[in-house]
Short mmCIF file of C-alpha atoms in Angstrom, two decimals:
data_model
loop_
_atom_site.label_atom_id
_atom_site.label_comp_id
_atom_site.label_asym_id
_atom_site.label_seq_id
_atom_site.Cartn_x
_atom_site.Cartn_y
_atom_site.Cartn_z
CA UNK N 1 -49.38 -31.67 -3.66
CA UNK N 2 -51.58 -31.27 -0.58
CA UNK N 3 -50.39 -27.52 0.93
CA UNK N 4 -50.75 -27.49 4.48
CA UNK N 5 -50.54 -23.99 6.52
CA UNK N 6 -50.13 -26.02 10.05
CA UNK N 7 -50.28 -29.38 10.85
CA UNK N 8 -53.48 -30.32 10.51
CA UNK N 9 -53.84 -32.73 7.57
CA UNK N 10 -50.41 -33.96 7.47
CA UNK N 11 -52.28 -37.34 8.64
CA UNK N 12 -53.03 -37.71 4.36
CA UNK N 13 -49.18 -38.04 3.97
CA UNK N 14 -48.95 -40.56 6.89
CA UNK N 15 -51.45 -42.71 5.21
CA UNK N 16 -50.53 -41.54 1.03
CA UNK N 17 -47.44 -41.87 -0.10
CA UNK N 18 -48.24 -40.76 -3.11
CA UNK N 19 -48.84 -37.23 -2.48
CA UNK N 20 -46.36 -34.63 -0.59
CA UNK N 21 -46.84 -31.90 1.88
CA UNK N 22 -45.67 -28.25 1.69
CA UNK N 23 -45.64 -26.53 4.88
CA UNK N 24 -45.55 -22.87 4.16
CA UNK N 25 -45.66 -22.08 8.36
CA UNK N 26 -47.59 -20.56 10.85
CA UNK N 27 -49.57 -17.62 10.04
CA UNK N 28 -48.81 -17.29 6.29
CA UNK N 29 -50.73 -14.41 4.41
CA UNK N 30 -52.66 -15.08 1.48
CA UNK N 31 -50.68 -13.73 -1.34
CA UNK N 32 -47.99 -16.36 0.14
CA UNK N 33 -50.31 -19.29 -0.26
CA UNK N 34 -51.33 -18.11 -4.11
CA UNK N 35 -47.88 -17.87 -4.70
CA UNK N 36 -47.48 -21.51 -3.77
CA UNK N 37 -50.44 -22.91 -5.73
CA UNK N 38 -49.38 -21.04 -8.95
CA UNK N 39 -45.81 -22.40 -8.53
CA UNK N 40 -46.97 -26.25 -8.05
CA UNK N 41 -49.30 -28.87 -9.34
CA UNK N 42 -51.40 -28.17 -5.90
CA UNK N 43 -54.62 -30.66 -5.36
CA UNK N 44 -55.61 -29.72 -2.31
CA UNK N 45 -55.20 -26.20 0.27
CA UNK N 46 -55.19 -26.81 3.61
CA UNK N 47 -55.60 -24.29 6.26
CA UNK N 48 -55.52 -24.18 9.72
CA UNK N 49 -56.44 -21.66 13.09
CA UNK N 50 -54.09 -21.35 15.08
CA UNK N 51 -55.71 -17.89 16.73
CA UNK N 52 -58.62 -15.99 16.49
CA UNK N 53 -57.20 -13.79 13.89
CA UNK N 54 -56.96 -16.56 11.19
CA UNK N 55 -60.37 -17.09 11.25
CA UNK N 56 -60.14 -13.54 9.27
CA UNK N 57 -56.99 -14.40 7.00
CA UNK N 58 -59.02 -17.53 5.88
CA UNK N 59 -62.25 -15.51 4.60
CA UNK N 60 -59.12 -13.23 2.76
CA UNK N 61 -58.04 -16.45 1.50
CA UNK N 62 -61.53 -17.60 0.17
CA UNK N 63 -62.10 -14.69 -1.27
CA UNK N 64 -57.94 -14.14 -3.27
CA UNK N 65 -58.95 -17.65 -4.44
CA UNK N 66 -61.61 -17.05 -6.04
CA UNK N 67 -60.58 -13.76 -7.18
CA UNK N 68 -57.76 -15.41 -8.88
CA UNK N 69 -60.11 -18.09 -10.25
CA UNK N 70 -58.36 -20.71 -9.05
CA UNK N 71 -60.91 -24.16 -8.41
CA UNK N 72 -58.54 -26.13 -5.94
CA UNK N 73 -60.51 -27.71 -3.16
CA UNK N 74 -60.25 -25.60 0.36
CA UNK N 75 -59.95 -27.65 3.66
CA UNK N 76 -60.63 -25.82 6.92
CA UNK N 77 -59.35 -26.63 10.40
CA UNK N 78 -57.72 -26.12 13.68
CA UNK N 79 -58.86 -25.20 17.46
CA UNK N 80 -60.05 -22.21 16.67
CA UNK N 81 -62.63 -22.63 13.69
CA UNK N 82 -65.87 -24.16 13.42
CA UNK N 83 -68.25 -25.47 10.75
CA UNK N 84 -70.67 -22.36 11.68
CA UNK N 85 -67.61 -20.00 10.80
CA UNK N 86 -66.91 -22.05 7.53
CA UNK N 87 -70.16 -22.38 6.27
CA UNK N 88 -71.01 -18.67 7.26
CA UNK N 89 -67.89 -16.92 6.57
CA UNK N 90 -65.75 -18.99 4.25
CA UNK N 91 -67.61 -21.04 2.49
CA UNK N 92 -69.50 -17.92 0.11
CA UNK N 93 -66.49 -16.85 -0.84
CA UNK N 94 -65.34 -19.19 -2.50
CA UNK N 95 -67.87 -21.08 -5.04
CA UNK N 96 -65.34 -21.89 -7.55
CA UNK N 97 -64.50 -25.08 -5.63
CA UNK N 98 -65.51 -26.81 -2.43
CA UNK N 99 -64.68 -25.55 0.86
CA UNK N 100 -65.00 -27.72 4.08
CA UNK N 101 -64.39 -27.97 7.43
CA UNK N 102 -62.39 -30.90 8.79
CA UNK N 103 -63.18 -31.71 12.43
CA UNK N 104 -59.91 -32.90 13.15
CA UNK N 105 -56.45 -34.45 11.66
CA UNK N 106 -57.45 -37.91 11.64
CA UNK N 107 -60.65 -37.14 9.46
CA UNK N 108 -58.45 -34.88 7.08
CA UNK N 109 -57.72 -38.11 5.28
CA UNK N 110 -61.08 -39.27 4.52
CA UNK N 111 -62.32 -35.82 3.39
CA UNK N 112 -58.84 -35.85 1.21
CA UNK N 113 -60.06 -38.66 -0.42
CA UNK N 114 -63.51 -37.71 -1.10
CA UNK N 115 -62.20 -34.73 -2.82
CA UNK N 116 -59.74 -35.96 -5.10
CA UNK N 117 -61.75 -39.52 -6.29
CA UNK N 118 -63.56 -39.23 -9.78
CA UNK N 119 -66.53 -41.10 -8.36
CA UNK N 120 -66.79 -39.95 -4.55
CA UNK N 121 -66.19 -35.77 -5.48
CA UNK N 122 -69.39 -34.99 -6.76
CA UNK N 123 -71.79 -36.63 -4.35
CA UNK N 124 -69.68 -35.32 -1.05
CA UNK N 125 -69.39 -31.91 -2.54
CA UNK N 126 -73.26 -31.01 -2.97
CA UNK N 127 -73.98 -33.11 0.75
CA UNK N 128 -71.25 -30.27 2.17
CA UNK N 129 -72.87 -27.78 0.11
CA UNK N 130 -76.55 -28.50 1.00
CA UNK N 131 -75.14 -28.89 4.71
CA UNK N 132 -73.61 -25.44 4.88
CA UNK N 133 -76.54 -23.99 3.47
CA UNK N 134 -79.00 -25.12 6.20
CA UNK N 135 -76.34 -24.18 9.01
CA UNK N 136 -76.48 -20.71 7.63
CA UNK N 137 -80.23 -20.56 7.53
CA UNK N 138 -80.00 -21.63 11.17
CA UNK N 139 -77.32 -19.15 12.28
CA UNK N 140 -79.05 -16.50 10.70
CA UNK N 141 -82.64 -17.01 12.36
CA UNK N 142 -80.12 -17.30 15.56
CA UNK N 143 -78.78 -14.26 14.94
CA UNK N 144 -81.98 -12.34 14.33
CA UNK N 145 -83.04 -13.53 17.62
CA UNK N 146 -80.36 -11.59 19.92
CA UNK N 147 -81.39 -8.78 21.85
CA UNK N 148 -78.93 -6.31 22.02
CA UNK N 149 -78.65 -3.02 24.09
CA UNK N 150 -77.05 0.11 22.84
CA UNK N 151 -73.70 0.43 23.62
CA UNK N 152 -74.00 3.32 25.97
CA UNK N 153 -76.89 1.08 27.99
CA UNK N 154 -74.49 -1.58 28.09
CA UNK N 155 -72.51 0.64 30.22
CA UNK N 156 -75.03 1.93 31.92
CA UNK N 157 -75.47 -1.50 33.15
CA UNK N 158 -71.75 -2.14 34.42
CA UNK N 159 -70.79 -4.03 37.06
CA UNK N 160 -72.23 -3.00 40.50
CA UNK N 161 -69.19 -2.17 42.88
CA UNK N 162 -69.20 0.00 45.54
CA UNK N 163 -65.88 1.91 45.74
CA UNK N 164 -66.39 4.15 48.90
CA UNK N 165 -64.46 2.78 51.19
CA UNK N 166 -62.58 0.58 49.23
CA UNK N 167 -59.03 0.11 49.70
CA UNK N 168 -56.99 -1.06 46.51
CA UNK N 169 -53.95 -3.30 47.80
CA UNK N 170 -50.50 -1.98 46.20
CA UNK N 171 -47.73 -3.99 44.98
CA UNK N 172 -45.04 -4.10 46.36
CA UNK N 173 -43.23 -3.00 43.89
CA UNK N 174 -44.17 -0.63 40.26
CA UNK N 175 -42.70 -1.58 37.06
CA UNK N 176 -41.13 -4.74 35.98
CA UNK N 177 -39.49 -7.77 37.49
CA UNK N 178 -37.68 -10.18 35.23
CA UNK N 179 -37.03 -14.20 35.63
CA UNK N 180 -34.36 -15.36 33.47
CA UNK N 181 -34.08 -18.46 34.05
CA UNK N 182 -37.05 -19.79 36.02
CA UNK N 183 -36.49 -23.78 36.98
CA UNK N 184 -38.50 -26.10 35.36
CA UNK N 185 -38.92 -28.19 38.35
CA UNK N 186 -40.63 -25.86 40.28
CA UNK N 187 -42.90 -25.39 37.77
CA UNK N 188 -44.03 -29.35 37.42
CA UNK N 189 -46.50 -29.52 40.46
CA UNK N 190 -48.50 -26.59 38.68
CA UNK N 191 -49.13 -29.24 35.34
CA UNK N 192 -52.70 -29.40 34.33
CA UNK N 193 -52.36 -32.66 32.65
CA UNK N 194 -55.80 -32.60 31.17
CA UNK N 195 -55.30 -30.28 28.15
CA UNK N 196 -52.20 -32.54 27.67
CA UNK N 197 -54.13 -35.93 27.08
CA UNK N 198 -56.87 -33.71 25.10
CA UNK N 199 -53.56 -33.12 22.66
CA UNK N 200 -53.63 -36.48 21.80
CA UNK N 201 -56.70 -36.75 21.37
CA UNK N 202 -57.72 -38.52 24.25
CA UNK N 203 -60.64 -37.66 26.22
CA UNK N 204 -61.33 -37.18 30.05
CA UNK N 205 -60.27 -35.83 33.14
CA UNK N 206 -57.11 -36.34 34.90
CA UNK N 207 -56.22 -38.19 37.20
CA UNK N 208 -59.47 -40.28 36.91
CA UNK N 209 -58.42 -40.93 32.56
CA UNK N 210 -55.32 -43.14 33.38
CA UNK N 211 -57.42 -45.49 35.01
CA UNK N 212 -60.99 -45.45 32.53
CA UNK N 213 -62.05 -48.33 30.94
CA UNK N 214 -61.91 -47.87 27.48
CA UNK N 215 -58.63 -45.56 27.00
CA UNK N 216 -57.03 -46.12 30.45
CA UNK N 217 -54.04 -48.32 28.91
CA UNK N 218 -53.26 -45.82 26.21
CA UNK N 219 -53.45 -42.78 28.27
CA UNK N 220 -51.17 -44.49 31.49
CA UNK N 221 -48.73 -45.24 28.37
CA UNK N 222 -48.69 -42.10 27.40
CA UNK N 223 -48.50 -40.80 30.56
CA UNK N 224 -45.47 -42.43 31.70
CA UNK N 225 -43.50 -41.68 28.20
CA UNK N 226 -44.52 -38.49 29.30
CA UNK N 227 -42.62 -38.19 32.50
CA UNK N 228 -39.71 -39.69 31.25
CA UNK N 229 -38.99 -36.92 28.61
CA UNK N 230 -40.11 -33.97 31.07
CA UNK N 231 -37.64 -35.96 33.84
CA UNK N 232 -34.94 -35.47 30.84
CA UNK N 233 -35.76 -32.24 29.95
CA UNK N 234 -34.93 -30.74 33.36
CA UNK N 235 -31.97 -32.85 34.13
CA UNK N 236 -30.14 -31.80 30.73
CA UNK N 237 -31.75 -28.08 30.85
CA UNK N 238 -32.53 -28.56 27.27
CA UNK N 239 -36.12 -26.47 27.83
CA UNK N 240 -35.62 -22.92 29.31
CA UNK N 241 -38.51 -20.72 30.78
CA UNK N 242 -37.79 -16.99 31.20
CA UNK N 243 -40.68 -14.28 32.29
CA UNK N 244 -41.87 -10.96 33.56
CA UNK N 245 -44.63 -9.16 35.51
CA UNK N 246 -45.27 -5.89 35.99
CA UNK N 247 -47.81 -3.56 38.19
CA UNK N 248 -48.61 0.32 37.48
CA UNK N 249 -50.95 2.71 38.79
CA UNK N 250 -54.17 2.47 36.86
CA UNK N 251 -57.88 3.84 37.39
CA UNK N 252 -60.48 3.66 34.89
CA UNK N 253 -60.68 6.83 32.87
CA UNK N 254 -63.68 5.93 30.49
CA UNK N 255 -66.52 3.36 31.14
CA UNK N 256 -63.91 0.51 28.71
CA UNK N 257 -60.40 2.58 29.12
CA UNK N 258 -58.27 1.93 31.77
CA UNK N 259 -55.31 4.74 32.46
CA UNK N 260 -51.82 4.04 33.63
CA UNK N 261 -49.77 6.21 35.03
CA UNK N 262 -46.08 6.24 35.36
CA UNK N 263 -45.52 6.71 39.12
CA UNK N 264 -48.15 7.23 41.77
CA UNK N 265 -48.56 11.18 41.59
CA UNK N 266 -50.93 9.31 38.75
CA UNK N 267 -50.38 12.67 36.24
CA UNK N 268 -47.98 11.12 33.71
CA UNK N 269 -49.72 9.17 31.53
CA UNK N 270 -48.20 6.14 30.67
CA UNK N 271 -50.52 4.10 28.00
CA UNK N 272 -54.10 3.01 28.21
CA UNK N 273 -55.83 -0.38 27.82
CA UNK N 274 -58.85 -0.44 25.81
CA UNK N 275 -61.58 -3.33 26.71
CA UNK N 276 -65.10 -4.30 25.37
CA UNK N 277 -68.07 -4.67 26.80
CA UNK N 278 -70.94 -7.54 26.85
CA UNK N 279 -73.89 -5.64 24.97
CA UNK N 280 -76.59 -9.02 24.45
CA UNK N 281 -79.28 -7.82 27.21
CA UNK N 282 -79.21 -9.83 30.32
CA UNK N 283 -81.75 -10.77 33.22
CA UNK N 284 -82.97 -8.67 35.61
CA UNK N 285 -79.66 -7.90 38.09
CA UNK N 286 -77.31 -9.19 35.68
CA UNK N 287 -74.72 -6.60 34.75
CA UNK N 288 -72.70 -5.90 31.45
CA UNK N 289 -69.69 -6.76 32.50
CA UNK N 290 -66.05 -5.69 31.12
CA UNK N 291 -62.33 -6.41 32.56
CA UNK N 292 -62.30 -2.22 33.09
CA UNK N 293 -65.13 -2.49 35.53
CA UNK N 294 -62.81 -3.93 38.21
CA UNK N 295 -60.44 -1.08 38.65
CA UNK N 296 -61.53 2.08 40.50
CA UNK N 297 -62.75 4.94 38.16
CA UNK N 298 -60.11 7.83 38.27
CA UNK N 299 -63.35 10.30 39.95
CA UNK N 300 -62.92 8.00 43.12
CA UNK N 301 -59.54 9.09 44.28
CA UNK N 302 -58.99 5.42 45.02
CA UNK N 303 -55.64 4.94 43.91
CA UNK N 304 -55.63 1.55 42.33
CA UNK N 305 -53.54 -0.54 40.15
CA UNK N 306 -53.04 -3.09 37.16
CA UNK N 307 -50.92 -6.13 36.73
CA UNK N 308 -49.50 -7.83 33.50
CA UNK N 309 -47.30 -10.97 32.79
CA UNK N 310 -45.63 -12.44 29.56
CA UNK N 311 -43.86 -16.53 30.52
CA UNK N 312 -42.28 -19.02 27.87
CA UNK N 313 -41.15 -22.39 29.16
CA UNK N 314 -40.84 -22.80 25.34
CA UNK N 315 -37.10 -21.87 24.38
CA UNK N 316 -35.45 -24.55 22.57
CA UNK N 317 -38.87 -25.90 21.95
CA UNK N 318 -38.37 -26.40 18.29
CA UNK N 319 -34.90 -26.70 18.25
CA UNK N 320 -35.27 -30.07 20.10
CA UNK N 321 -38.48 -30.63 18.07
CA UNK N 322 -36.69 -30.40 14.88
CA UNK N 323 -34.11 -32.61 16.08
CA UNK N 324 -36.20 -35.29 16.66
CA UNK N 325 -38.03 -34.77 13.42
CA UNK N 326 -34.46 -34.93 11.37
CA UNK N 327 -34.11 -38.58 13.67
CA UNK N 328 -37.59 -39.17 12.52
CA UNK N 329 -38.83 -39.23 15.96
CA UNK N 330 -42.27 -37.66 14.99
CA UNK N 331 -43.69 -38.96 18.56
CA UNK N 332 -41.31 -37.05 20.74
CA UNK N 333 -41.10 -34.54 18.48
CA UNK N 334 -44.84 -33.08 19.25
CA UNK N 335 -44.43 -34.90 23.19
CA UNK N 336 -41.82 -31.99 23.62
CA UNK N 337 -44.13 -29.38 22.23
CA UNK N 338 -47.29 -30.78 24.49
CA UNK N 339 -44.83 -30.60 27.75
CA UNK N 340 -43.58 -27.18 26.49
CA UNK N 341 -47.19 -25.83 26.41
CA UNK N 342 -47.74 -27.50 29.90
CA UNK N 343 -44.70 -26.10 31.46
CA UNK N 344 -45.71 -22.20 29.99
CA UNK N 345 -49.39 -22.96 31.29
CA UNK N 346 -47.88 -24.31 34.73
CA UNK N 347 -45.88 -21.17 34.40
CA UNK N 348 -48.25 -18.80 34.55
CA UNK N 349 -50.11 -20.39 37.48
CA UNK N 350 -47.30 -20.69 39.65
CA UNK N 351 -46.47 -16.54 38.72
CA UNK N 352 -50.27 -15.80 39.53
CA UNK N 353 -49.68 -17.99 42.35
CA UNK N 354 -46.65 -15.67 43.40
CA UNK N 355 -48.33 -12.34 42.63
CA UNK N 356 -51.21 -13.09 45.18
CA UNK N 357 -49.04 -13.84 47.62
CA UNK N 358 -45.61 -12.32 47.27
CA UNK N 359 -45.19 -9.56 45.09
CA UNK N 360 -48.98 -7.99 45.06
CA UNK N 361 -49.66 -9.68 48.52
CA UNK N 362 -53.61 -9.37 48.70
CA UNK N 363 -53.62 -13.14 49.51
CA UNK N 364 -50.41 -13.48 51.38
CA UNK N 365 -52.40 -16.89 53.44
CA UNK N 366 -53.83 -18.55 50.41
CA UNK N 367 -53.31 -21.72 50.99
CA UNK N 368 -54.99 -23.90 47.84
CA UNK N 369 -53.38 -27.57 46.06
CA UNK N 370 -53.13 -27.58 42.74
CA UNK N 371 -56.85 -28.69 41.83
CA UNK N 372 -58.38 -25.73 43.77
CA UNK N 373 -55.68 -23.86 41.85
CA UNK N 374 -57.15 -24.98 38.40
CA UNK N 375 -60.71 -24.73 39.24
CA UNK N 376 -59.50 -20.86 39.56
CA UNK N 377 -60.70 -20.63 43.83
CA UNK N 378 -58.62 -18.17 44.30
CA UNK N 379 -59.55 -13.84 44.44
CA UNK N 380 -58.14 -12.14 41.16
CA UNK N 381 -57.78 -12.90 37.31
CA UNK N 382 -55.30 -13.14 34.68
CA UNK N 383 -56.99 -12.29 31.28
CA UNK N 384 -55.32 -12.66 28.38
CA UNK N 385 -56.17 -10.67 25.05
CA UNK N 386 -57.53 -13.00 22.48
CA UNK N 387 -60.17 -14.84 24.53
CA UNK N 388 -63.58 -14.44 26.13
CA UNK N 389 -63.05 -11.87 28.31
CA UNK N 390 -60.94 -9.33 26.25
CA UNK N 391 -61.30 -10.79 22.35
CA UNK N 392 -58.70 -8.30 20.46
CA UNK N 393 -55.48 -9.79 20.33
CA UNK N 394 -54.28 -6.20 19.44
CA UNK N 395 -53.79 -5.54 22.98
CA UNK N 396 -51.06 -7.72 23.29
CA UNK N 397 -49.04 -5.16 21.76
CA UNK N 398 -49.24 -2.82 24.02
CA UNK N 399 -48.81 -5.48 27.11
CA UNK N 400 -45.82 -6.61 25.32
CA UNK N 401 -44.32 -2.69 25.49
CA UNK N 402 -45.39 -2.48 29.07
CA UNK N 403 -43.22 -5.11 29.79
CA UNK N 404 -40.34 -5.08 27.18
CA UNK N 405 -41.36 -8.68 26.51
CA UNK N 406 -38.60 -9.02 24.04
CA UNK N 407 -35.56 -8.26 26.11
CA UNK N 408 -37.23 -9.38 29.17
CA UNK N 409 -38.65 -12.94 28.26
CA UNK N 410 -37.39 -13.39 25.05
CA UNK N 411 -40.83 -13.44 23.64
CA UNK N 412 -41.88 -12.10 20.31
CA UNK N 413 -45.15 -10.87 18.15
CA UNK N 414 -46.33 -11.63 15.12
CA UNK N 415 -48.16 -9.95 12.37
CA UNK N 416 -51.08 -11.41 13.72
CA UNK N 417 -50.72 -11.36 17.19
CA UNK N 418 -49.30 -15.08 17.64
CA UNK N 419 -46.64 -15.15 20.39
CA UNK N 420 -43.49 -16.44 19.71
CA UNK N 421 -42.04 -18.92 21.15
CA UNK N 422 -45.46 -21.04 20.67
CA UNK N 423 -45.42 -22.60 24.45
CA UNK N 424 -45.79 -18.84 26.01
CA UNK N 425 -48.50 -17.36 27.92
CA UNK N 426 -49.55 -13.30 28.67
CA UNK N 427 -51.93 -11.42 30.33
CA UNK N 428 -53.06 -8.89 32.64
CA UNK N 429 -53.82 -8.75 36.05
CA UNK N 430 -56.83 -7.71 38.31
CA UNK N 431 -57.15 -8.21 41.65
CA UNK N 432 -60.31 -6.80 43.04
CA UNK N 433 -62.47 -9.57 44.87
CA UNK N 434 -65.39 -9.09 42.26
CA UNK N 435 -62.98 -9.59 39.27
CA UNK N 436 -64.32 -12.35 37.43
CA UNK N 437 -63.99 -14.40 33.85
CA UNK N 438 -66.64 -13.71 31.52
CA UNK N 439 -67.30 -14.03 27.79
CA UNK N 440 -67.76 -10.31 25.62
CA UNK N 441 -70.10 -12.37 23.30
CA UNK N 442 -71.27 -10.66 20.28
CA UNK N 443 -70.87 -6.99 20.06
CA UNK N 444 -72.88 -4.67 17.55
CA UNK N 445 -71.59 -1.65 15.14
CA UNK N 446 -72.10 1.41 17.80
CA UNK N 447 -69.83 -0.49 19.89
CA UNK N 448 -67.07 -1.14 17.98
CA UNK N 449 -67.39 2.41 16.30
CA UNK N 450 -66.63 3.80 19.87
CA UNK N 451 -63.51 1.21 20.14
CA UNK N 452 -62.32 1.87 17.04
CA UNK N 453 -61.86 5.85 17.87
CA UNK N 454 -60.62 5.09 21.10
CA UNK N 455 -57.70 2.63 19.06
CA UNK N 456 -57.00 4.86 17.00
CA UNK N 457 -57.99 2.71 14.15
CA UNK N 458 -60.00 2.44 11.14
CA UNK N 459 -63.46 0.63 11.07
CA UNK N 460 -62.40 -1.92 8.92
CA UNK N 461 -59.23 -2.35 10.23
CA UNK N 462 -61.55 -3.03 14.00
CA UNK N 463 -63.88 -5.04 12.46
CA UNK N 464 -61.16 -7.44 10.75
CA UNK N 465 -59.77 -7.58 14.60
CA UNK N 466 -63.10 -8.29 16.01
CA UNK N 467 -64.64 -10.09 13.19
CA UNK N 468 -65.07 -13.58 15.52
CA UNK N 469 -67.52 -11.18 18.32
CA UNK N 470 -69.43 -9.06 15.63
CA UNK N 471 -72.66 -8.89 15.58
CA UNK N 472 -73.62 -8.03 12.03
CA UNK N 473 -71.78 -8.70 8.88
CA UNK N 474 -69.02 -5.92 8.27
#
């Protein structure tokens, strides 16, 4: 049996018939996938990031693997792992049998092979080995390398803005606003069809892909099956997208903490947002930048304010996935995911779109198509936790309570931090003109020891959260 935790080598049944696939689901802990290997005649485990937080679960994996002796080949994939993270995280943990990183599905099958034929195992399993080896030697002279400030430097070196005489814009209204039922077809203009063709593993730039020379034909095919099905989806209302924003009074209490308030007498606490801070040492002039920097410390009296957003354009998603599955219909099946994921993207651009200049107003003339739009030309950012610019997906719990995300848009946690429905989208808001996107980067121990207290949370609970931006092995 070849276990797959995703989708990402379910090419080897495509192309084996002789071996079967077990998908346990998304986000499955690691006493869940022992369980399965004791209880069948397993071959091969296959697992597969679908968020940052995986990347963790699969060193737990490694390590319950070889804890349990088990000597069952490991494969490693999905967008959000690498063959640095495998051969430096996973890979040690796990000598009992050979763990490897797949670049992608359609290579799964090749590396399948290799690692169940009698005369191909051995060879391909000490090149992987003596390949891993010299990509940790590299990472780890890397490593070494980085010059990091202390943590309180690093703040010491914020972002530059001058707040006298700075006039925060106010929404025009505080709390939340719900969209129950937002229609698709506004929402198909906003499409950034690149990531879409990327999905099928196509490469290159829309609109300039349908007409290149080499995958051109395939892409305009695909392209055009494409707007047939999103054409259908509207008319028969089969895909719903429901969403919310909010805004509250906010100032920065702490050089990474941002405080919001209940009501604008600002003396009612009402949660606080925790952020990190870049701490690699920059050029001369170049600041240390974190998301808090952009809102007005509370020793200003500038009486600013904070934004968030949770959108799905991804309910009855699977339900129409599945059904095309059960008709055997694997192609539309994973087209209605890719135009679900387009439509919650599209989603959130056309809400940002809205905020700047409807309901927070500080760029009620923006005038900018849909390419200026993606390029990001407009003042003000949407961040969402989980990438570069605010790495802890931990946060999303408390956006999701800001905003009720469940009743409001239907939208739903996991253990780990994955939203539910898959095609949804969340983040905050900022609108100061200096807000930018930035990358944390790599973070050391003094740092995260601050963070952690200011969580509330253990230091090995933080470091498993932030294991992707340490700095040093926890």
């Amino acid at each position: 049996d070849v276990h797959d935790i995703g989708k990402n080598i379910v090419g080897v049944v495509l192309q084996c018939n002789n071996y079967e696939v077990i998908d346990l689901g998304v986000m499955v802990p690691a006493d869940k996938i022992l369980a399965a290997a004791k209880e069948h005649q397993v071959d091969i485990i296959g697992v597969s990031g679908l968020i940052t937080p995986s990347l963790d679960e699969m060193v737990h994996v490694a390590k319950e693997l070889q804890r349990e002796g088990f000597e069952i080949p490991l494969m490693i994939g999905g967008a959000t792992t690498s063959k640095a993270h495998t051969a430096v995280k996973i890979e040690p943990q796990y000598q009992n049998a050979l763990t490897v990183y797949v670049t992608d599905a359609s290579r799964s099958v090749s590396v399948a092979t290799a690692l169940l034929s009698d005369t191909q195992k051995a060879d391909f399993a000490q090149s992987i080995r003596e390949e891993y080896a010299v990509v940790r030697e590299r990472r780890k002279n890397r490593s070494a390398q980085k010059d990091m400030l202390s943590y309180s430097d690093a703040c010491a070196n914020a972002t530059p803005i001058d707040w006298q005489g700075y006039q925060a814009p106010k929404p025009t209204f505080s709390g939340v606003k719900v969209f129950e039922d937002y229609p698709l077809e506004e929402l198909v203009p906003y499409i950034d069809w690149t990531p879409f063709f990327i999905t099928w593993d196509l490469a290159g730039k829309y609109p300039k892909i349908l007409q290149d020379e080499v995958v051109g034909e395939q892409a305009r095919s695909l392209f055009d099956d494409a707007q047939r099905l999103l054409k259908q989806l509207i008319q028969e209302r089969t895909l719903k997208a429901r969403g919310v924003i909010g805004f509250w009074p906010a100032n920065r209490s702490a050089p990474d903490e941002l405080s919001l308030f209940k009501d604008e007498s600002r003396t009612e606490p009402l949660c606080k947002l925790q952020h990190l801070r870049q701490q690699e040492r920059k050029a001369e002039g170049i600041a240390n930048a974190s998301l808090a920097d952009f809102v007005a410390p509370l020793e200003t009296g500038v009486s600013d304010y904070v934004g968030g957003f949770a959108v799905t354009a991804g309910i009855g998603a699977e339900e129409l996935a599945k059904a095309y599955e059960a008709a055997h219909d694997d192609y539309n099946s994973i087209m209605v995911k890719a135009l679900a994921d387009r439509l919650a993207e599209a989603f959130a651009e056309r809400m940002h779109e809205r905020v700047r200049q409807e309901f927070w107003g500080y760029a009620a003339d923006e005038k900018l198509d849909n390419e200026s739009l993606i390029k990001e030309q407009y003042r003000g950012i949407r961040p969402a936790p989980g990438y570069p610019a605010c790495p802890d997906h931990t946060e999303k719990a408390v956006l999701f309570e800001l905003l009720d995300a469940g009743k409001n848009a239907g939208m739903e946690l996991t253990e780990h931090f994955a939203m539910t429905p898959a095609a949804s989208v969340s983040g905050f808001y900022f609108a100061h003109p200096q807000a930018r996107y930035f990358s944390v980067g790599k973070i050391s121990k003094d740092q995260v020891e601050d963070y952690a207290q200011r969580k509330g949370m253990d230091i090995a609970e933080t470091e498993r959260w932030l294991s992707p931006v340490l700095n040093y092995d926890a």
